Amino acid sequence: ISIVVKLYMYFYNNGTGEKISSAAMKAVALDSFTDSIATLVVLACALISHYTGLMIDGWCGLAVSAFVLYAGFSAAKDTIDPLLGSKPSKEYVETIEKFVTSYDDVIGIHDLVIHDYGPGRTMISLHAEVPADRNIIDVHDTIDNIERRINATLGCSCVIIRIRLS
């Protein structure tokens, strides 16, 4: 019964973790899965010992320990990465660059910094290069509009610092 319940918990928590993109829920799911595997191994060893007389529980315990350690390190890494900030994908960086430079008032960007702390917790800052001959009020409005559109489109918090070119 314990194995079946833990497998149910694994599938439920893993599904929830996928839906809400939560590394913590996926870690809970992995914990349930390792519990079900450990219980299954204990049950199998007890049955094998009872019917064959082979004492393999020590070796099986060692294998389960290795599996649990691996799963624990994997879950810890997946849970800690969003807390410390993970490196953005090259495609995400290119999307931001293309988005910002698609406006006429922006010639280029530099000093792009992306802090990704998980879904809905991404912070972006960058310097936008703008022509020196443009009206600063108009450029400011364009930059504000870019920030709002990036925030709405990519679901992040974006700050653009304007740099004038001469």
Coordinates of C-alpha atoms in Angstrom, one line a residue:
I1 CA 0.0 0.0 0.0
S2 CA 2.9 2.4 0.9
I3 CA 4.4 1.9 -2.6
V4 CA 1.2 2.6 -4.4
V5 CA 0.5 5.7 -2.2
K6 CA 4.0 7.1 -2.7
L7 CA 3.8 6.5 -6.5
Y8 CA 0.4 8.4 -6.5
M9 CA 2.1 11.2 -4.6
Y10 CA 5.0 11.2 -7.1
F11 CA 2.7 11.6 -10.1
Y12 CA 0.5 14.2 -8.4
N13 CA 3.4 16.3 -7.2
N14 CA 5.3 16.0 -10.4
G15 CA 2.2 17.0 -12.4
T16 CA 1.6 20.0 -10.1
G17 CA 5.3 20.9 -10.4
E18 CA 5.1 20.9 -14.2
K19 CA 2.0 23.0 -14.2
I20 CA 3.3 25.7 -12.0
S21 CA 7.0 25.3 -13.0
S22 CA 8.0 24.7 -9.4
A23 CA 11.4 23.0 -8.7
A24 CA 10.3 22.5 -5.1
M25 CA 7.2 20.5 -6.0
K26 CA 9.3 18.4 -8.4
A27 CA 11.8 17.8 -5.5
V28 CA 8.9 16.6 -3.3
A29 CA 7.8 14.3 -6.2
L30 CA 11.3 12.9 -6.5
D31 CA 11.3 12.3 -2.8
S32 CA 8.1 10.3 -3.0
F33 CA 9.5 8.3 -6.0
T34 CA 12.7 7.4 -4.1
D35 CA 10.6 6.4 -1.1
S36 CA 8.6 4.0 -3.3
I37 CA 11.7 2.6 -4.8
A38 CA 13.4 2.1 -1.4
T39 CA 10.2 0.4 -0.1
L40 CA 10.0 -1.8 -3.2
V41 CA 13.6 -2.9 -2.8
V42 CA 13.1 -3.7 0.9
L43 CA 10.0 -5.8 0.0
A44 CA 11.8 -7.6 -2.8
C45 CA 14.8 -8.3 -0.5
A46 CA 12.5 -9.7 2.2
L47 CA 10.8 -11.9 -0.3
I48 CA 14.1 -13.1 -1.8
S49 CA 15.6 -13.8 1.6
H50 CA 12.5 -15.6 2.8
Y51 CA 12.2 -17.9 -0.3
T52 CA 15.8 -18.4 -1.3
G53 CA 17.8 -17.8 1.9
L54 CA 20.0 -15.3 0.0
M55 CA 21.0 -12.4 2.2
I56 CA 21.3 -9.6 -0.3
D57 CA 19.7 -6.8 1.7
G58 CA 23.1 -5.2 2.4
W59 CA 23.9 -4.9 -1.3
C60 CA 20.4 -3.7 -2.1
G61 CA 20.7 -1.2 0.8
L62 CA 23.9 0.1 -0.8
A63 CA 22.2 0.5 -4.2
V64 CA 19.2 2.3 -2.7
S65 CA 21.6 4.6 -0.8
A66 CA 23.4 5.5 -4.0
F67 CA 20.1 6.1 -5.7
V68 CA 18.8 8.3 -2.9
L69 CA 22.0 10.3 -2.8
Y70 CA 21.9 10.9 -6.5
A71 CA 18.2 11.9 -6.4
G72 CA 18.9 14.2 -3.4
F73 CA 21.8 16.0 -5.2
S74 CA 19.8 16.3 -8.3
A75 CA 16.8 17.8 -6.5
A76 CA 19.0 20.1 -4.5
K77 CA 20.6 21.5 -7.6
D78 CA 17.2 22.0 -9.3
T79 CA 15.9 23.8 -6.3
I80 CA 18.9 25.9 -5.5
D81 CA 19.6 27.1 -9.1
P82 CA 16.5 29.4 -9.2
L83 CA 17.4 30.8 -5.8
L84 CA 21.0 31.7 -6.9
G85 CA 20.0 32.7 -10.4
S86 CA 20.5 30.7 -13.5
K87 CA 22.1 31.6 -16.8
P88 CA 19.6 32.6 -19.5
S89 CA 19.5 30.8 -22.8
K90 CA 21.1 32.2 -25.8
E91 CA 17.6 32.4 -27.5
Y92 CA 16.2 34.4 -24.6
V93 CA 19.1 36.9 -24.9
E94 CA 18.6 37.2 -28.7
T95 CA 14.8 37.7 -28.2
I96 CA 15.5 40.6 -25.9
E97 CA 18.1 42.1 -28.2
K98 CA 15.8 41.9 -31.2
F99 CA 12.8 43.2 -29.3
V100 CA 14.6 46.3 -28.0
T101 CA 16.4 47.1 -31.3
S102 CA 13.2 46.7 -33.3
Y103 CA 12.4 50.3 -32.3
D104 CA 13.6 53.2 -34.5
D105 CA 14.9 55.2 -31.5
V106 CA 17.3 52.3 -30.5
I107 CA 20.5 51.7 -32.4
G108 CA 21.8 49.0 -30.2
I109 CA 22.1 47.6 -26.7
H110 CA 24.9 46.7 -24.4
D111 CA 25.5 45.7 -20.7
L112 CA 22.5 43.3 -20.8
V113 CA 22.1 41.6 -17.4
I114 CA 19.4 39.0 -16.8
H115 CA 18.7 37.6 -13.4
D116 CA 16.4 34.6 -13.6
Y117 CA 15.0 33.4 -10.3
G118 CA 12.3 31.2 -11.7
P119 CA 8.9 31.8 -13.4
G120 CA 7.7 35.4 -13.0
R121 CA 10.9 36.3 -11.2
T122 CA 13.1 37.5 -14.0
M123 CA 14.8 40.9 -13.8
I124 CA 16.5 42.5 -16.8
S125 CA 18.6 45.6 -17.1
L126 CA 20.3 46.9 -20.2
H127 CA 21.7 50.0 -21.7
A128 CA 20.0 51.2 -24.9
E129 CA 22.1 53.2 -27.4
V130 CA 20.0 56.0 -29.0
P131 CA 20.9 58.7 -31.6
A132 CA 22.1 61.9 -30.2
D133 CA 20.0 64.0 -32.6
R134 CA 16.6 62.7 -31.3
N135 CA 14.4 64.6 -28.8
I136 CA 15.1 63.3 -25.3
I137 CA 11.4 63.4 -24.4
D138 CA 10.5 61.2 -27.4
V139 CA 13.3 58.8 -26.7
H140 CA 12.3 58.6 -23.1
D141 CA 8.7 57.7 -24.0
T142 CA 10.0 55.1 -26.5
I143 CA 12.2 53.5 -23.8
D144 CA 9.3 53.5 -21.3
N145 CA 7.1 51.8 -23.9
I146 CA 9.8 49.2 -24.6
E147 CA 10.1 48.5 -20.8
R148 CA 6.3 48.0 -20.5
R149 CA 6.0 45.8 -23.5
I150 CA 9.0 43.6 -22.4
N151 CA 7.4 43.3 -19.0
A152 CA 4.0 42.3 -20.4
T153 CA 5.4 40.1 -23.2
L154 CA 8.2 38.2 -21.3
G155 CA 6.6 38.4 -17.8
C156 CA 9.7 40.0 -16.3
S157 CA 10.8 43.2 -14.7
C158 CA 12.9 45.3 -17.1
V159 CA 14.9 48.5 -16.6
I160 CA 16.5 50.3 -19.6
I161 CA 19.1 52.9 -19.1
R162 CA 19.3 55.3 -22.0
I163 CA 22.7 56.1 -23.5
R164 CA 23.0 59.0 -25.9
L165 CA 25.3 58.6 -28.9
S166 CA 27.0 61.6 -30.4

